Tab-separated table of C-alpha atoms in Angstrom:
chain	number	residue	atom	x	y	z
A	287	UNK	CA	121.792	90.403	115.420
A	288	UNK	CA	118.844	92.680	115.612
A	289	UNK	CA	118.909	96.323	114.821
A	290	UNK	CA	116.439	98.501	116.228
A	291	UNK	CA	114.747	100.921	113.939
A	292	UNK	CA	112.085	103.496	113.364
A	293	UNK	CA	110.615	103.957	110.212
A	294	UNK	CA	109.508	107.638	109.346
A	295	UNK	CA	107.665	107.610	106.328
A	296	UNK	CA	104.316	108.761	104.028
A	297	UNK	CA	102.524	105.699	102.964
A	298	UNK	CA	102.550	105.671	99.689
A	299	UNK	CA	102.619	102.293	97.583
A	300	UNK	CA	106.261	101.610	98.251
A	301	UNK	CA	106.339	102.753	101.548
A	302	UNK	CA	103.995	100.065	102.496
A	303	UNK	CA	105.795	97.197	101.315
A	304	UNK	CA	108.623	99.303	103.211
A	305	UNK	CA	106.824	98.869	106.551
A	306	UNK	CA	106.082	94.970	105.821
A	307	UNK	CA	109.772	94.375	105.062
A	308	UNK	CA	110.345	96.278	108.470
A	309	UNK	CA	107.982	94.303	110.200
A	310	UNK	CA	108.771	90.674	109.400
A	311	UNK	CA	112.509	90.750	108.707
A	312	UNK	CA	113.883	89.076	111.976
A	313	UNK	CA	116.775	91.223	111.535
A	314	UNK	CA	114.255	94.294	112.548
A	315	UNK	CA	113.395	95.061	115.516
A	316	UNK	CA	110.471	98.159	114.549
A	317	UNK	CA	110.260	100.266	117.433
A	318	UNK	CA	107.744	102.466	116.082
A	319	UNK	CA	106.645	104.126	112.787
A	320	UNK	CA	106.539	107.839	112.532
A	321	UNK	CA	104.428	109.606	109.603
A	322	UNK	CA	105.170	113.420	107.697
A	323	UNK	CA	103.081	114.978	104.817
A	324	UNK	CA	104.810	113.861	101.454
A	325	UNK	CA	102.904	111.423	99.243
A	326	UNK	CA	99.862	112.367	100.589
A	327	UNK	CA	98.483	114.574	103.188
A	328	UNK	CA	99.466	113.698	107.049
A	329	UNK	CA	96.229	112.707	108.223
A	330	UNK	CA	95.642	109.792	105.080
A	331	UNK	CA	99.511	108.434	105.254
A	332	UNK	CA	98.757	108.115	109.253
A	333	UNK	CA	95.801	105.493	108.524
A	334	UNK	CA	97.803	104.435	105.207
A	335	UNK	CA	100.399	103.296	107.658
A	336	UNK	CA	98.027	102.017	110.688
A	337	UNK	CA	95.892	99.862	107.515
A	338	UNK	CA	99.516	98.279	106.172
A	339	UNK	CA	100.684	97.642	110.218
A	340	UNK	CA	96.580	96.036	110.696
A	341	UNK	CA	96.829	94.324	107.691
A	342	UNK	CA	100.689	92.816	108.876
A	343	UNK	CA	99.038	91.470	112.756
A	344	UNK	CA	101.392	94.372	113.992
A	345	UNK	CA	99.216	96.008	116.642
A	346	UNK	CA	102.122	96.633	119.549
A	347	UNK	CA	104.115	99.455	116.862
A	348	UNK	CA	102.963	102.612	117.823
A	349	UNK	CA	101.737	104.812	115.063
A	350	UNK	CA	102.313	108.531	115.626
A	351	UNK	CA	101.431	111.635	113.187
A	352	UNK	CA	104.112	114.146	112.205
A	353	UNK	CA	104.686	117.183	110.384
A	354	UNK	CA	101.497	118.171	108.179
A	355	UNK	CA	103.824	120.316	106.030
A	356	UNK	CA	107.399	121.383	105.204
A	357	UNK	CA	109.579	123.899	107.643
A	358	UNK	CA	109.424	126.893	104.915
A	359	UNK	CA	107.315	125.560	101.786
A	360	UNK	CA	104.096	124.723	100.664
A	361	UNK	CA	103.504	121.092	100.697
A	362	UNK	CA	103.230	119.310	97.128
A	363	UNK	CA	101.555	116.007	97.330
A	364	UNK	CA	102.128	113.058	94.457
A	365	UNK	CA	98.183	111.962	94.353
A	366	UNK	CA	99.423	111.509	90.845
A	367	UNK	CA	101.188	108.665	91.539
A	368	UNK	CA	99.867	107.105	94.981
A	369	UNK	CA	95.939	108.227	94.266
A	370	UNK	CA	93.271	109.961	96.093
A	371	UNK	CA	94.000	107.916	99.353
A	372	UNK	CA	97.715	107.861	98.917
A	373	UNK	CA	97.029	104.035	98.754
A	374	UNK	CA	95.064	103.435	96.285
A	375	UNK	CA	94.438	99.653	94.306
A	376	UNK	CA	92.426	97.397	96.996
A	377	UNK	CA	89.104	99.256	98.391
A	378	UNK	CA	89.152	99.514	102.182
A	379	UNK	CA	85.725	99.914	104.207
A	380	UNK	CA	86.898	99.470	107.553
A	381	UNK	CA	88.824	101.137	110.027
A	382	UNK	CA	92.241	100.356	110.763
A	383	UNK	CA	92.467	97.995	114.025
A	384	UNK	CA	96.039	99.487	114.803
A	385	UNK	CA	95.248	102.466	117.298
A	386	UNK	CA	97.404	106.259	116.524
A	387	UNK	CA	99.869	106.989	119.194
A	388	UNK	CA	98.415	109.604	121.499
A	389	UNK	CA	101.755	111.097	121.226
A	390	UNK	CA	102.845	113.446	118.243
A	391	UNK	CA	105.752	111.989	116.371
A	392	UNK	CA	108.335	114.170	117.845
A	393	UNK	CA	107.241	113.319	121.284
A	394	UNK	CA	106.834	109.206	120.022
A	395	UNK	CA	110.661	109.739	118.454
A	396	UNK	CA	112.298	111.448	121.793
A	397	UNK	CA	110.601	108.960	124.340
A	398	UNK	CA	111.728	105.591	121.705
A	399	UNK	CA	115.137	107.251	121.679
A	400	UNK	CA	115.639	108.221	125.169
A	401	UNK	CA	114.908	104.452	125.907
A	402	UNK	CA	117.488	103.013	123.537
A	403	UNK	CA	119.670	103.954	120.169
A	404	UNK	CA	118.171	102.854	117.098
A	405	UNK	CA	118.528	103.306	112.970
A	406	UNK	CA	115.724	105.838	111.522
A	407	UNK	CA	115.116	104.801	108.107
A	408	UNK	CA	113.549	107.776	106.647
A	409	UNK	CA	111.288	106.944	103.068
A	410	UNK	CA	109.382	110.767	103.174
A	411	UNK	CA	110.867	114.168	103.675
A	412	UNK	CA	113.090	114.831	106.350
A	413	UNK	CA	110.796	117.560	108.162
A	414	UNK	CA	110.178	114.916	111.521
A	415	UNK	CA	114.065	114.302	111.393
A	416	UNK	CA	115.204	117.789	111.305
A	417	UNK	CA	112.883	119.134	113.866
A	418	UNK	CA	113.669	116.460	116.585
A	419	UNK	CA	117.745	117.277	115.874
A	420	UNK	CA	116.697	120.900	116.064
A	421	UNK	CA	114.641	120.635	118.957
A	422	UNK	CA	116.705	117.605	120.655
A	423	UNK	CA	120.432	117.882	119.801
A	424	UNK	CA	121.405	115.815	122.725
A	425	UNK	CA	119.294	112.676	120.905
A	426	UNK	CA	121.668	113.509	117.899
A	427	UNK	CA	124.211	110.765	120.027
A	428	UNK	CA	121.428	107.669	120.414
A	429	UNK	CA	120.673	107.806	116.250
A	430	UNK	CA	123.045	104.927	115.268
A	431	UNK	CA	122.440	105.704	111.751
A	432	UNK	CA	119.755	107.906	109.787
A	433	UNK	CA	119.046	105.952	106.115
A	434	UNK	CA	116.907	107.880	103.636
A	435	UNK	CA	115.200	106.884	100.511
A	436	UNK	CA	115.260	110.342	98.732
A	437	UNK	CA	117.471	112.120	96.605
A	438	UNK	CA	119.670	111.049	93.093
A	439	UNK	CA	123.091	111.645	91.905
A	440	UNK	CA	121.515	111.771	88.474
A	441	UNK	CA	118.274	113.432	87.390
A	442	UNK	CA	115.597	113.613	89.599
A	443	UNK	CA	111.300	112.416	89.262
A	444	UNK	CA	109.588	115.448	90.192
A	445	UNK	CA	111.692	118.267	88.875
A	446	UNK	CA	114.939	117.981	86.380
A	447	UNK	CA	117.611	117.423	89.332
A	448	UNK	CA	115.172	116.975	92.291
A	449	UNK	CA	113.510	113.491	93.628
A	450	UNK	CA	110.273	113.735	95.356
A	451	UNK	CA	111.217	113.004	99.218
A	452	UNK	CA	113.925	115.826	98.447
A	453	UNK	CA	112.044	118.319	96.526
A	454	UNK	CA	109.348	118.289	99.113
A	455	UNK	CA	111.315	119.502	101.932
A	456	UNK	CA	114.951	120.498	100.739
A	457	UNK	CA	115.567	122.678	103.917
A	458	UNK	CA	114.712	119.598	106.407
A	459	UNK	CA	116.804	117.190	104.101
A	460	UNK	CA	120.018	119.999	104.575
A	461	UNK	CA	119.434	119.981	108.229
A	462	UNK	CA	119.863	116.245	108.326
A	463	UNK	CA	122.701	116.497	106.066
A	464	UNK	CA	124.491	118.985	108.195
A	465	UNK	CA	123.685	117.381	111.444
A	466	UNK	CA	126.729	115.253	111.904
A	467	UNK	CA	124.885	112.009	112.687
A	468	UNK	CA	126.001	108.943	109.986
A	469	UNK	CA	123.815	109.390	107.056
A	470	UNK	CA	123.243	106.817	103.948
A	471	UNK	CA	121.255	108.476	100.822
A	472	UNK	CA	119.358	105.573	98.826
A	473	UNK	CA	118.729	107.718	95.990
A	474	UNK	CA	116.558	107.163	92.557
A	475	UNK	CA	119.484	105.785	90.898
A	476	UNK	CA	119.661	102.952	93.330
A	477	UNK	CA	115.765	102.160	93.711
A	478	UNK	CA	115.353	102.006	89.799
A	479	UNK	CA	116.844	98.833	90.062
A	480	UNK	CA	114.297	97.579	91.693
A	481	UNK	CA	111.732	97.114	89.590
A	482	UNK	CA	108.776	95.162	89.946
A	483	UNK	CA	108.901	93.183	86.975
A	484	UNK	CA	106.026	90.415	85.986
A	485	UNK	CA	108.487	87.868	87.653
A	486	UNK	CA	108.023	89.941	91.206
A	487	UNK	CA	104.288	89.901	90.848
A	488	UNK	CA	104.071	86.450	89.669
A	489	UNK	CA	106.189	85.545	92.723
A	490	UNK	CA	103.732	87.356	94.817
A	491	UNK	CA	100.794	85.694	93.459
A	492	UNK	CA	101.833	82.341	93.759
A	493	UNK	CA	102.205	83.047	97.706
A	494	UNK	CA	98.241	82.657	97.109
A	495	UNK	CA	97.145	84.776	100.574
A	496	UNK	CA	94.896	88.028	101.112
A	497	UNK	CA	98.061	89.655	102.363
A	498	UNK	CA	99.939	89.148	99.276
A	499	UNK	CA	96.841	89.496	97.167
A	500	UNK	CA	96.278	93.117	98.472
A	501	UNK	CA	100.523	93.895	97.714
A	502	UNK	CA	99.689	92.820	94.291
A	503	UNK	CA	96.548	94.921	93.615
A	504	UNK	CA	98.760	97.967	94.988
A	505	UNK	CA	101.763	97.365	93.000
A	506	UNK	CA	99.573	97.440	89.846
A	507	UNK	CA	97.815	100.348	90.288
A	508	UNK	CA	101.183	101.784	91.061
A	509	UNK	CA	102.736	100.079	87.535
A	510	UNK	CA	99.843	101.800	85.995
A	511	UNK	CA	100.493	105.372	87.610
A	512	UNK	CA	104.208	104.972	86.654
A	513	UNK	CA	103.779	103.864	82.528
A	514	UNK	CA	101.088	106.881	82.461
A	515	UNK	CA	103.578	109.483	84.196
A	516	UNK	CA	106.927	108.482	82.968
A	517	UNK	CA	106.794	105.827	81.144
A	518	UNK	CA	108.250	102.524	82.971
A	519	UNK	CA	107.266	99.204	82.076
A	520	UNK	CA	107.844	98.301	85.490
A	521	UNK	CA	107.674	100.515	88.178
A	522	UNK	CA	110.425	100.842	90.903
A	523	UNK	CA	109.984	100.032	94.581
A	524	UNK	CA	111.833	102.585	96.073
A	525	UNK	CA	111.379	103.025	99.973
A	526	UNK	CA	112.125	98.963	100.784
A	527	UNK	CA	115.657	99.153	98.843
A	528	UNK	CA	116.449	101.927	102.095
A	529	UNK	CA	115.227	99.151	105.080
A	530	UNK	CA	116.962	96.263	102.813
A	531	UNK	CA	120.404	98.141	103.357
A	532	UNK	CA	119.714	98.319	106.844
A	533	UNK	CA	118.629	94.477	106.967
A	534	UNK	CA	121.701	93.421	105.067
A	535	UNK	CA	124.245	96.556	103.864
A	536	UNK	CA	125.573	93.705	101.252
A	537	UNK	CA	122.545	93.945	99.369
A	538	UNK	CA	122.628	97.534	98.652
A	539	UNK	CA	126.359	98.809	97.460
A	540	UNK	CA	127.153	102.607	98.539
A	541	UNK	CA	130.468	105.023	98.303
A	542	UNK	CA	131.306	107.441	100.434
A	543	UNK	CA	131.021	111.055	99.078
A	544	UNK	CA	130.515	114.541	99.784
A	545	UNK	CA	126.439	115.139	99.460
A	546	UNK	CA	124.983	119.016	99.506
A	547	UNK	CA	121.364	119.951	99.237
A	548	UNK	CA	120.560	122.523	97.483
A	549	UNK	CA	117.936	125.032	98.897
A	550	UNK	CA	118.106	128.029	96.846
A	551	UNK	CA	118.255	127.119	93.190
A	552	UNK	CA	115.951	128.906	91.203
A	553	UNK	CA	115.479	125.917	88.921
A	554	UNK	CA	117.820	123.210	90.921
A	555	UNK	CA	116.053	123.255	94.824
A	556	UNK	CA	115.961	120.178	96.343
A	557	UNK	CA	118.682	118.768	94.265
A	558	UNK	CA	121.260	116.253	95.965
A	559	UNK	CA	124.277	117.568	95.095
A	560	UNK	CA	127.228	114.028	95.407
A	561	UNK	CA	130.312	114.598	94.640
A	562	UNK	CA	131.125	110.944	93.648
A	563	UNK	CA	134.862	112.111	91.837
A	564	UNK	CA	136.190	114.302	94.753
A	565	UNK	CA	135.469	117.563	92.498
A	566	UNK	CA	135.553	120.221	95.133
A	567	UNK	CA	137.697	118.407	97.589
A	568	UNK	CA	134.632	118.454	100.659
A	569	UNK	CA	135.364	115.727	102.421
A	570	UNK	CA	132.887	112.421	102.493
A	571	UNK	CA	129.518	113.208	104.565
A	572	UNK	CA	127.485	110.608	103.735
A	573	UNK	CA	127.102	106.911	102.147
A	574	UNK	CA	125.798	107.143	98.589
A	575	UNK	CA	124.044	103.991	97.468
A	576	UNK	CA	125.021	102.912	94.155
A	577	UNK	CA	123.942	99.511	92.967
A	578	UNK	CA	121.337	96.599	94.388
A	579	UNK	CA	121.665	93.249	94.663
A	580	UNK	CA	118.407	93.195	92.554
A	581	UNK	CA	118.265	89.183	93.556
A	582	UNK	CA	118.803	89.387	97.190
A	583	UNK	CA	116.737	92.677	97.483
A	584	UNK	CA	113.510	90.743	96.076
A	585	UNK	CA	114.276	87.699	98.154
A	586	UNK	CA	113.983	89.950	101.307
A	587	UNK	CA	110.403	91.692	100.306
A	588	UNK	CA	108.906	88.155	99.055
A	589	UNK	CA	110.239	86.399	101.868
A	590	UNK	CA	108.728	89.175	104.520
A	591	UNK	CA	105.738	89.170	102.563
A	592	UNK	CA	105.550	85.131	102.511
A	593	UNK	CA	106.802	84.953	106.481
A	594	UNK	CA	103.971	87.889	107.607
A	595	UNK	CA	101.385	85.290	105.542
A	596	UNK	CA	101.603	82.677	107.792
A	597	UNK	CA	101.674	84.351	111.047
């Protein structure tokens, strides 16, 4: 079985190996990738994620821009962590061969939707979610499932209590939340166990191609961004761990629980608020991801990368 699927994300080092997982897994079908201001600014994560779709022989996904900033807040990018492209590691002279969608993201979402249901897996802030189930309520009913790598039930990577994809847009990320349709949070304390360790970058070298060549030039500058900022020996691939649950829901073990975002802490906004022991009696809202089959996880991203090298 095949499950259709749009990614919506802000490439970002992760997110690429995100959109090469979605692309080769032959239990994906990608109907189109979406992109929204997070990592970087809107207009580099659109030809971050047209270079990773060239780079993968994926020319018939349409690419389409989103939201260049939050509903309500200034955008904060994470150049930090991704660089000054948002992709930085390999140096890229040419243009992308993978066209952008004439269409906006919101009109590239309604017209894939309209045309069958499909999974959104989500690896940036919510803003292109929560504006088409503003805008489009009645589209609400053909999202099978909305799965988001953001959020933590522990402490967060940008501020104390607050993950990146969360902080950067907590009132989109409440919309979602509130909007009824089934919603899985792959949070921080799921993705940090998957690390890429010297094993996962041995692994990709001894594929031996220019695809997997480039993956392991980004995941080093990205190991190097993460010991200089907090400290990992090996830093953790987050956005994959969100399209592996979708691939195979065995490999990535959630919990049902009541999840709140919080919007007007003075010192707590864009905190994800689980209630994994039934504290204030809410009922369940949402899936909570809680542990990775670290194994099976990295068998999936190798295997994509490996399958998409051969093509």
């Amino acid at each position: 079985m095949t499950w259709p699927l749009i990614l919506d994300c802000d490439p970002g080092h992760d997110d690429a190996l995100a959109i090469l997982l979605a692309v080769a897994d032959p239990a994906v079908e990608l109907l189109a990738v979406t992109t929204v201001a997070g990592n970087h600014t809107v207009d580099k994560c659109t030809v971050n994620a047209r270079r990773v779709l060239s780079l993968a022989g994926a020319s018939d996904i349409p690419v389409a821009r989103g939201a260049d900033r939050p509903l309500v807040r200034r955008l904060r990018i994470a150049d930090d962590v991704h660089g000054s492209t948002g992709l930085d590691g390999p140096q890229f002279t040419d243009e992308p061969s993978v066209p952008e969608s004439p269409y906006s993201a919101q009109e590239l979402l309604v017209d894939v939707l309209r045309s069958k249901p499909a999974t959104i897996v989500a690896t940036g802030a919510l803003t292109n979610i929560a504006r088409l189930l503003v805008d489009e309520p009645g589209l609400a009913a053909n999202i099978t499932e909305i799965v988001w790598m953001g959020g933590s039930t522990e402490r967060g990577n940008i501020a104390p209590l607050a993950e990146a994809n969360a902080y950067v847009d907590p009132e989109a990320a409440d919309v979602v939340v509130r909007s009824g349709v089934p919603f899985t949070m792959c949070g921080l304390n799921v993705t940090h166990q998957a690390l890429v360790t010297d094993d996962v970058l041995a692994r990709l070298e001894r594929i031996g191609t220019p695809l997997a060549r480039i993956c392991s030039e980004w995941m080093t500058f990205f190991a190097s961004t993460y010991r200089e900022l907090f400290g990992f020996e090996a830093p953790p691939l987050h956005d994959p761990v969100a399209v592996a649950r979708v691939i195979d829901p065995a490999i990535v073990r959630c919990v049902e629980a009541n999840l709140v975002i919080e919007t007007a802490g003075e010192w707590t906004a864009g905190a994800t608020v689980v209630d994994l022991d039934g504290y204030t009696g809410r009922p369940a809202n949402a899936r909570i991801a809680v542990d990775l089959d670290r194994d099976a996880f990295w068998d999936k991203v190798i295997g994509a990368i490996t399958r998409l090298s051969v093509c």
